[in-house]
mmCIF file of C-alpha atoms and ligand atoms in Angstrom:
data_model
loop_
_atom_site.group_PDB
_atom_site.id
_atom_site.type_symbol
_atom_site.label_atom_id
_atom_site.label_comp_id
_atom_site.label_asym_id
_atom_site.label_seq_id
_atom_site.Cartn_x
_atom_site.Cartn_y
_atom_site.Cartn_z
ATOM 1 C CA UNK A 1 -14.547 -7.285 -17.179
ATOM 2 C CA UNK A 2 -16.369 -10.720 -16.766
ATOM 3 C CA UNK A 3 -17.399 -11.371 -13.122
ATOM 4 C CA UNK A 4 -14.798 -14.568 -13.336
ATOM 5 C CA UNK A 5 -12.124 -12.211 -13.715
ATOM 6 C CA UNK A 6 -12.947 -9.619 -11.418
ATOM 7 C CA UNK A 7 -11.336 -8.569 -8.447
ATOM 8 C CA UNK A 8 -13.174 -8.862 -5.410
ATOM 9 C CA UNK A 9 -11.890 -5.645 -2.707
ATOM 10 C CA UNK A 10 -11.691 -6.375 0.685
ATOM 11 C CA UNK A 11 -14.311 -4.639 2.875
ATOM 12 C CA UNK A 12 -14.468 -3.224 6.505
ATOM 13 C CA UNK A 13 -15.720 -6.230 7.450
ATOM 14 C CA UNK A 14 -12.534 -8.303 6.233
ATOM 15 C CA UNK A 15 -10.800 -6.127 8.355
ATOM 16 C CA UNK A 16 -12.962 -6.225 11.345
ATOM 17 C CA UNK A 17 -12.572 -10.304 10.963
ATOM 18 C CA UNK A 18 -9.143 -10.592 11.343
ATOM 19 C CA UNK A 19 -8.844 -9.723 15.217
ATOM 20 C CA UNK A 20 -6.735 -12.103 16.482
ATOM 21 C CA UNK A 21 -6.000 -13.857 13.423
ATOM 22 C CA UNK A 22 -3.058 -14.168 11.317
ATOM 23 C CA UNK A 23 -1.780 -10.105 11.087
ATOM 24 C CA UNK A 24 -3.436 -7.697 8.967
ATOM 25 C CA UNK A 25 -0.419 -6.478 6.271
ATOM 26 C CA UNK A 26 -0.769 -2.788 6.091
ATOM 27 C CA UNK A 27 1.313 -0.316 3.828
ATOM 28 C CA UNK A 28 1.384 3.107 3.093
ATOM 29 C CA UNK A 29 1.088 4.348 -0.857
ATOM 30 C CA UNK A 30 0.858 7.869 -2.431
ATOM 31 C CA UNK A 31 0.422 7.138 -5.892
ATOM 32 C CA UNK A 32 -0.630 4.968 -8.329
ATOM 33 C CA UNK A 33 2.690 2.979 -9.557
ATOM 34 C CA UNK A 34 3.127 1.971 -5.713
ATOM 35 C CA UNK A 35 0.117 1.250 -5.116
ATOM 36 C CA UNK A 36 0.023 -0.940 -8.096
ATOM 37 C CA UNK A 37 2.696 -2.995 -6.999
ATOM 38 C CA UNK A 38 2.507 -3.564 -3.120
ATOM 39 C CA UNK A 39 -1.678 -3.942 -3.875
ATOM 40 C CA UNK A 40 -1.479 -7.999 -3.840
ATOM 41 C CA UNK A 41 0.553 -8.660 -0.658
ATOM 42 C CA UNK A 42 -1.239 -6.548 1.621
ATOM 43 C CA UNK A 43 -4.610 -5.900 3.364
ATOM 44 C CA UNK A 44 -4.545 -2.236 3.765
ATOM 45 C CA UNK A 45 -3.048 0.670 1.967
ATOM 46 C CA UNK A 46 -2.911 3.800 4.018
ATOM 47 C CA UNK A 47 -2.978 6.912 1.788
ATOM 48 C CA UNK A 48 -1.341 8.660 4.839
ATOM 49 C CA UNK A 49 -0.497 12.067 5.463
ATOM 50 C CA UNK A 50 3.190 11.154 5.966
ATOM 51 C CA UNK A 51 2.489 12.193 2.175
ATOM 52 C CA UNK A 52 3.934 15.723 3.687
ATOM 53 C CA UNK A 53 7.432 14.406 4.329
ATOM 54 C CA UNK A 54 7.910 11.790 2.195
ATOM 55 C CA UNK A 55 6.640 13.060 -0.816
ATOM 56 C CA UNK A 56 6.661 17.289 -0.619
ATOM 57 C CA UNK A 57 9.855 17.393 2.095
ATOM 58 C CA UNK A 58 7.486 19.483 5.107
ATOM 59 C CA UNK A 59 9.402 18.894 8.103
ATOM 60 C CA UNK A 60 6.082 17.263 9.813
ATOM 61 C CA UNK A 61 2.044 15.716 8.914
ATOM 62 C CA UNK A 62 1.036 19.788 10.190
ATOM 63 C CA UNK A 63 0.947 21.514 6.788
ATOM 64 C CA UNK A 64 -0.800 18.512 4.501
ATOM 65 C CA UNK A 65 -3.789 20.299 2.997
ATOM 66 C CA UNK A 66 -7.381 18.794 2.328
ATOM 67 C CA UNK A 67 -6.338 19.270 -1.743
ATOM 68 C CA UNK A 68 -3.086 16.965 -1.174
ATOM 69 C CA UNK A 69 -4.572 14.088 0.518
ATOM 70 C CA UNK A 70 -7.532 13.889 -2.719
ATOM 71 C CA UNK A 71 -5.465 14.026 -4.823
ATOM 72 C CA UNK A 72 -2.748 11.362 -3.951
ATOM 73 C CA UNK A 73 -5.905 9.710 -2.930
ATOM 74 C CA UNK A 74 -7.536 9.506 -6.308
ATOM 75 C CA UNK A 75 -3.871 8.153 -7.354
ATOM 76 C CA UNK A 76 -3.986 5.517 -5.070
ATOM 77 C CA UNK A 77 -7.447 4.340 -5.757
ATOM 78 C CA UNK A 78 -5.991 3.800 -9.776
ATOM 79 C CA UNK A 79 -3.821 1.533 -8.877
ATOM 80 C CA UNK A 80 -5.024 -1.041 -5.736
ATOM 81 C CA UNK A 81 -7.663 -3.090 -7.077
ATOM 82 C CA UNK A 82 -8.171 -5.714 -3.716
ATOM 83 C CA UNK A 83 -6.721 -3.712 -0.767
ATOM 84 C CA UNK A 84 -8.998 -1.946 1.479
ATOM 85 C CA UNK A 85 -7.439 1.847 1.059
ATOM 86 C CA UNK A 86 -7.815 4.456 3.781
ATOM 87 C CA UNK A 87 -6.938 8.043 3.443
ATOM 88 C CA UNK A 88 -5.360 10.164 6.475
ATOM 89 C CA UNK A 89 -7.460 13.734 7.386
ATOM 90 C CA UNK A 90 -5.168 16.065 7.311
ATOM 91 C CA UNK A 91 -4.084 18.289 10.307
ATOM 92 C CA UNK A 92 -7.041 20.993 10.808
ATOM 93 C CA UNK A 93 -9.771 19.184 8.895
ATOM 94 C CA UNK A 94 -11.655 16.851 11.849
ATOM 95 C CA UNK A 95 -10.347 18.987 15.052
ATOM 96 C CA UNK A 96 -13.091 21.991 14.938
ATOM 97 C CA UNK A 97 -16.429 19.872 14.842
ATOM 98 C CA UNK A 98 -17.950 16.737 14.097
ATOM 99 C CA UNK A 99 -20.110 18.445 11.704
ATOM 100 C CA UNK A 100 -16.229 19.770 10.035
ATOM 101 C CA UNK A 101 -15.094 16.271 9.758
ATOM 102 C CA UNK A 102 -18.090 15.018 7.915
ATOM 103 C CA UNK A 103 -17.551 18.153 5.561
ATOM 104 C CA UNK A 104 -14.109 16.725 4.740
ATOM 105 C CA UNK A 105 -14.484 12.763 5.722
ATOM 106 C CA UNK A 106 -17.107 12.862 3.042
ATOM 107 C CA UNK A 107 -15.419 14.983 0.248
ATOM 108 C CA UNK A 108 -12.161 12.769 0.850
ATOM 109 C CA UNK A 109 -14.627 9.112 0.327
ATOM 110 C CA UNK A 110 -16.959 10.576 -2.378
ATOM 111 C CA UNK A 111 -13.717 12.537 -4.766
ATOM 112 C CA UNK A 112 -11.618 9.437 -4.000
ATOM 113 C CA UNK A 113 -13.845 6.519 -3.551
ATOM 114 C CA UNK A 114 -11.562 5.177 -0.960
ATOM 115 C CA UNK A 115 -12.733 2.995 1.911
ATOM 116 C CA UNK A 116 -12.350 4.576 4.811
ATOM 117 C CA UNK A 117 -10.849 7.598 6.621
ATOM 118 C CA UNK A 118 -8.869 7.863 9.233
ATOM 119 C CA UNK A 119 -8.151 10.259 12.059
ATOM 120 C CA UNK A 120 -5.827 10.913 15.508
ATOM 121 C CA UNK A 121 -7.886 10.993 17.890
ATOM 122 C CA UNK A 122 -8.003 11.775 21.202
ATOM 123 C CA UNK A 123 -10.883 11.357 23.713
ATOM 124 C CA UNK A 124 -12.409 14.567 22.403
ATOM 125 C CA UNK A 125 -12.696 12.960 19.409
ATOM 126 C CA UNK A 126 -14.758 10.116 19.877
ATOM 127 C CA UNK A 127 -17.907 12.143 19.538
ATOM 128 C CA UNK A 128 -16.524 13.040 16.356
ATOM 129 C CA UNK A 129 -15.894 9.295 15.334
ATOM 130 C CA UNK A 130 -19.427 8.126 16.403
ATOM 131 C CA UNK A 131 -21.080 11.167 14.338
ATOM 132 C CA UNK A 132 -18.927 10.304 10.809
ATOM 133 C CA UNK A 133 -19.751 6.339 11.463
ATOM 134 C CA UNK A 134 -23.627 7.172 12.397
ATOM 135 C CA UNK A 135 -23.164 9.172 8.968
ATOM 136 C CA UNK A 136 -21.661 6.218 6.769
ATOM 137 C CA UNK A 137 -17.945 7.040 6.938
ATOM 138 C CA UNK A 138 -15.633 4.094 8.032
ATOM 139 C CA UNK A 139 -12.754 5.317 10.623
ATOM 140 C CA UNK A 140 -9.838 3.651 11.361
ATOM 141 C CA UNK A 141 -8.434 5.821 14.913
ATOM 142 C CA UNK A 142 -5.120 6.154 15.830
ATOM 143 C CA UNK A 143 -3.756 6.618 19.294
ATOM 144 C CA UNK A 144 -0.531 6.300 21.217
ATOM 145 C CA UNK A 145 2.212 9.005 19.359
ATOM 146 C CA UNK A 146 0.077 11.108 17.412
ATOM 147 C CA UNK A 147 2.393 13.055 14.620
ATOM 148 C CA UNK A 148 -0.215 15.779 14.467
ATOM 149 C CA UNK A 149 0.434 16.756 17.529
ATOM 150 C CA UNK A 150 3.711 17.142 17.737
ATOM 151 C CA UNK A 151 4.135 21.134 18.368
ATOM 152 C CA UNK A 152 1.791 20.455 21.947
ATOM 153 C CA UNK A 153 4.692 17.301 22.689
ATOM 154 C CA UNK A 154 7.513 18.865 21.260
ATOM 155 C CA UNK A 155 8.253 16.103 19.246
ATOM 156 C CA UNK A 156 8.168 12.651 18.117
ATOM 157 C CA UNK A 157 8.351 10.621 21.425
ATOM 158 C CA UNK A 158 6.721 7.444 22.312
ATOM 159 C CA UNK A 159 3.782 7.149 24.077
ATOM 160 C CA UNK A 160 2.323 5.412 27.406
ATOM 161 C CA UNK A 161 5.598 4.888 29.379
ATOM 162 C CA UNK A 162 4.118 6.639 32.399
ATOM 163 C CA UNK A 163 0.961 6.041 34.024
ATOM 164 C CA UNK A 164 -0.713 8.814 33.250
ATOM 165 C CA UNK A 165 0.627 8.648 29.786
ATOM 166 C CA UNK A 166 -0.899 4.830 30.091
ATOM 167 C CA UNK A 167 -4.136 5.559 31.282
ATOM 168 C CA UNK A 168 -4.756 8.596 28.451
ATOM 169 C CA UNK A 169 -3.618 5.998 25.489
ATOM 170 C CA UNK A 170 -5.938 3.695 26.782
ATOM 171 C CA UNK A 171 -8.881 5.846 27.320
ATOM 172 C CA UNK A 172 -8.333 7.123 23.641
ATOM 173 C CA UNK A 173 -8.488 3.953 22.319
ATOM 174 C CA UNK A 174 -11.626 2.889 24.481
ATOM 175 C CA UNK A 175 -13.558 6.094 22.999
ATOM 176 C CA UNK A 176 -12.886 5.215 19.546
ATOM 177 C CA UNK A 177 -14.020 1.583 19.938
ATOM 178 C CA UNK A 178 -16.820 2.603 21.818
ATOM 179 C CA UNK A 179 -18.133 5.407 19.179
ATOM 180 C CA UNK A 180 -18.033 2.950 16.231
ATOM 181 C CA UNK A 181 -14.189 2.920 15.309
ATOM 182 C CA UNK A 182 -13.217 -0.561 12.971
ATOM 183 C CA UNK A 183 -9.806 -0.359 14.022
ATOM 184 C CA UNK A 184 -7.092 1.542 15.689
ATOM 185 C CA UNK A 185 -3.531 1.999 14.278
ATOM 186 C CA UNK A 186 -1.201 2.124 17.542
ATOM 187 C CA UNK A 187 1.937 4.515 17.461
ATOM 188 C CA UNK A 188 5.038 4.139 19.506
ATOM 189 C CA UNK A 189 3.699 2.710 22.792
ATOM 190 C CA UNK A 190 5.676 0.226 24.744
ATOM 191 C CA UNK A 191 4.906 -3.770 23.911
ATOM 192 C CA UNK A 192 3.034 -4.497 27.422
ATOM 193 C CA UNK A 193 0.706 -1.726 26.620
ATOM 194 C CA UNK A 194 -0.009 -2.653 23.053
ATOM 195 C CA UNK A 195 -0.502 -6.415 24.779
ATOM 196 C CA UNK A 196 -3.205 -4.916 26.601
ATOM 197 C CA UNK A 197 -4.761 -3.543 24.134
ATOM 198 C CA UNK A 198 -4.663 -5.720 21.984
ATOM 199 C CA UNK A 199 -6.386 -7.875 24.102
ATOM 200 C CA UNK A 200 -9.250 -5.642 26.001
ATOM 201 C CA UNK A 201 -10.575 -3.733 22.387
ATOM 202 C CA UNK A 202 -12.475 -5.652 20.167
ATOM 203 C CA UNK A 203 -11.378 -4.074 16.772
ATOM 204 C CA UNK A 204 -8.241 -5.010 15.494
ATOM 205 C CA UNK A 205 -5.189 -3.054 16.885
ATOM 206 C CA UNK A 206 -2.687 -2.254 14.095
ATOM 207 C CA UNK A 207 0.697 -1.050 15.339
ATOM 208 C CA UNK A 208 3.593 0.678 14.323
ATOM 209 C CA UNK A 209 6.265 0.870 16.484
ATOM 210 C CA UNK A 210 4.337 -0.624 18.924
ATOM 211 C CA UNK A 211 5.389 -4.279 19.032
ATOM 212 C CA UNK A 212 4.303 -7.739 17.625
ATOM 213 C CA UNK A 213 1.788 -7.859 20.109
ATOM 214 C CA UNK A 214 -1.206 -6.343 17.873
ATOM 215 C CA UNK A 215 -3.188 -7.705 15.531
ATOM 216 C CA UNK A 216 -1.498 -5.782 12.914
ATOM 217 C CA UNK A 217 1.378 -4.137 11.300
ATOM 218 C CA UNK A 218 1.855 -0.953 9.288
ATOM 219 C CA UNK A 219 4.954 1.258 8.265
ATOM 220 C CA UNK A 220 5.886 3.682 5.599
ATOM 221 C CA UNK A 221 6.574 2.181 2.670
ATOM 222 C CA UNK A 222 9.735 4.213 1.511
ATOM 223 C CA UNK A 223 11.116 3.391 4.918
ATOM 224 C CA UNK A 224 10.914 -0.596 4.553
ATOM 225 C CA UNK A 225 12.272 -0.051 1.460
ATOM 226 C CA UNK A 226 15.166 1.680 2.364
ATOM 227 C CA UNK A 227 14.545 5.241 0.696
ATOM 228 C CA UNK A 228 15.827 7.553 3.573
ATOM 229 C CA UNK A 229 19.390 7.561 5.317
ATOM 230 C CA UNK A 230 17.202 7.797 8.921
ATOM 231 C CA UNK A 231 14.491 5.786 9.842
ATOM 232 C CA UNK A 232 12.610 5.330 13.240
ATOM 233 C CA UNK A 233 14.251 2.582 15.271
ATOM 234 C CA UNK A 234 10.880 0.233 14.758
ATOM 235 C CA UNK A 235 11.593 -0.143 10.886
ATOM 236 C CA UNK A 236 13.114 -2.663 9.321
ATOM 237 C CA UNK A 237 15.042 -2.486 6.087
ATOM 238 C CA UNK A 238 13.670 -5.028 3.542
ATOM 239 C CA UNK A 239 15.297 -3.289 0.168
ATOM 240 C CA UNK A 240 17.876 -0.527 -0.849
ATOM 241 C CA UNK A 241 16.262 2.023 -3.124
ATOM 242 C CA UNK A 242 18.339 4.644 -2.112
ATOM 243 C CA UNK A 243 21.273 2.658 -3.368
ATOM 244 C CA UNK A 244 19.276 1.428 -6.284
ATOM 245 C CA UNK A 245 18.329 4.782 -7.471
ATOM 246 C CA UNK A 246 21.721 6.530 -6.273
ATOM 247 C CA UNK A 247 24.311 3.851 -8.414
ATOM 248 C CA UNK A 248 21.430 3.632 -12.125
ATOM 249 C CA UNK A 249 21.777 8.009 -11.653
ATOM 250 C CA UNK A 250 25.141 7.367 -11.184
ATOM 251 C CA UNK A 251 25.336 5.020 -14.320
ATOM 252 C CA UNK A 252 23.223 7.267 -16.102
ATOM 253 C CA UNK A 253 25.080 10.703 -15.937
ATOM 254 C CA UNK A 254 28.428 8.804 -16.674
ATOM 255 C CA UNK A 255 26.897 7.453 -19.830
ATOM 256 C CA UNK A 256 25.401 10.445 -20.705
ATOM 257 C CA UNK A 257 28.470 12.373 -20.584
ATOM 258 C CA UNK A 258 30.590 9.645 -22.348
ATOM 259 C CA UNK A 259 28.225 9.691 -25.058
ATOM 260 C CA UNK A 260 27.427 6.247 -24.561
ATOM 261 C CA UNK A 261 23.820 6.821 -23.961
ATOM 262 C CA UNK A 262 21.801 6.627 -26.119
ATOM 263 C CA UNK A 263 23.482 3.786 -28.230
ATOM 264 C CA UNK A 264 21.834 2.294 -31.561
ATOM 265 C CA UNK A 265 19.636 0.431 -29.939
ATOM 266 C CA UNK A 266 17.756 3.737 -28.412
ATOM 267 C CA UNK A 267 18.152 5.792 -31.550
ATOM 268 C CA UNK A 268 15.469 6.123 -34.232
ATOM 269 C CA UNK A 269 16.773 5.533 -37.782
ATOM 270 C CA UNK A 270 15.543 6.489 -41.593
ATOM 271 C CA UNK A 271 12.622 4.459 -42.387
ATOM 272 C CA UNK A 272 14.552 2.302 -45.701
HETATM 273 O O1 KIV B 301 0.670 8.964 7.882
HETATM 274 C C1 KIV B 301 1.052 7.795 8.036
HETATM 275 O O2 KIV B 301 1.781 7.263 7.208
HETATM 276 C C2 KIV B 301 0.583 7.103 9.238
HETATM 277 C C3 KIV B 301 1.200 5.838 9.690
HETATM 278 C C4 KIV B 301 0.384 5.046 10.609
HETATM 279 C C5 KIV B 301 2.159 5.090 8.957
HETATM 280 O O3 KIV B 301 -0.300 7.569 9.871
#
């Protein structure tokens, strides 16, 4: 490839630039194809461990192995050429020690060549966070509803709509900014806390389900696009694949049973 032609891939520090900017675009991808096609209109693709129930049907982000996330990783990385691509660590892989996560932070960047890593992380982890970045490893946190942790909450439920609830978001954010985080995705908080922190932290804030009010926006790709029957109340529909695929099987099997598929034009003939 001549160096007219080639295609430059946004860096960390791309990312770190855009605080208070016009919005970082951020996506989630899983394989190649996908990531393929959403690579030009967005900043960041997020390998993320939703993986587990979009992809393999788990029930939650708890049983994504080390071996999953490399591998739809690796996929990824085939197919974005300019977005900056971070891969999840999985459940169990970051939690025991900071000398664990650099273990699997680094296996993840050197068998994937992704970006960065990212990791939910409460204040316990933020001398976790400062011992990867100290190390070379790029991590994007990610406070507010944490979906690793949702046997301790008993659920999926949004985040920072008490005080105390408040105070522990914001404290989690503060440690990863202040061990070395580059930016911090924000789960389902309410918009007056993502204001605020949005406007005390100096990385950008990326948010998802967590209001306009950030200096970023992320969701799950198969939900914007309208895979699933359910989706969180912060998504917004932009296609209909479900439909899509649902009426072309549809099609299909009638036209396979009719004998109308394959016509001439799909059939291989004598060679005259
Ligand atoms: O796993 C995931 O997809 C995430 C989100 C922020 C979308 O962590």
């Amino acid at each position: 490839m001549s160096a007219q032609t080639q295609i430059r891939r946004k860096t960390v520090r791309d990312i770190a630039k855009a605080k208070g900017g016009t919005p970082l675009v951020c996506l989630t991808a899983y394989d190649a194809p996908r990531a393929a096609l959403i690579d030009e209109h967005v900043d960041v693709i997020l390998v993320g461990d939703s993986v587990g129930m979009v992809v393999h049907g788990l029930d939650s982000t708890v049983g994504v192995t080390m071996d999953m996330m490399v591998l739809h990783g690796q996929a990824v990385m085939r197919g974005a050429k300019q977005a900056f691509v971070v891969v999840d660590m999985p459940f169990g892989s970051y939690e025991g020690s900071p000398v664990q996560a650099f273990e699997n932070a680094s296996r993840i960047m050197m068998e994937t060549r992704c970006q960065a890593v990212k990791l939910e992380s409460g204040v316990y982890a933020g001398e976790t966070v400062r011992y990867l970045v100290e190390r070379g490893v790029p991590v994007m946190a990610h406070v507010g509803l944490r979906p690793q942790a949702i046997n301790v909450d008993g659920g999926f439920k949004a985040k920072g709509r008490t005080d105390t609830e408040r105070e522990r978001v914001i404290k989690e954010a503060r440690a990863a900014e202040d061990a070395g985080a580059f930016a911090v995705v924000v789960e389902g908080v309410a918009e007056d806390l993502a204001a605020e922190l949005t406007q005390e932290l100096s990385i950008p804030t990326i948010g998802i389900g967590a209001s306009a009010k950030c200096d970023g926006q992320i969701l799950v790709t198969e939900d914007m696009l309208g895979l699933f029957e359910w989706t969180p109340k912060f998504v917004r529909r932009y296609g209909n694949v479900k439909g899509e695929i649902s009426s072309s099987v549809e099609k299909y099997a009638e036209e396979v049973r009719s004998r109308a598929f394959p016509g001439e034009a799909e059939t291989y003939s004598l060679k005259s």
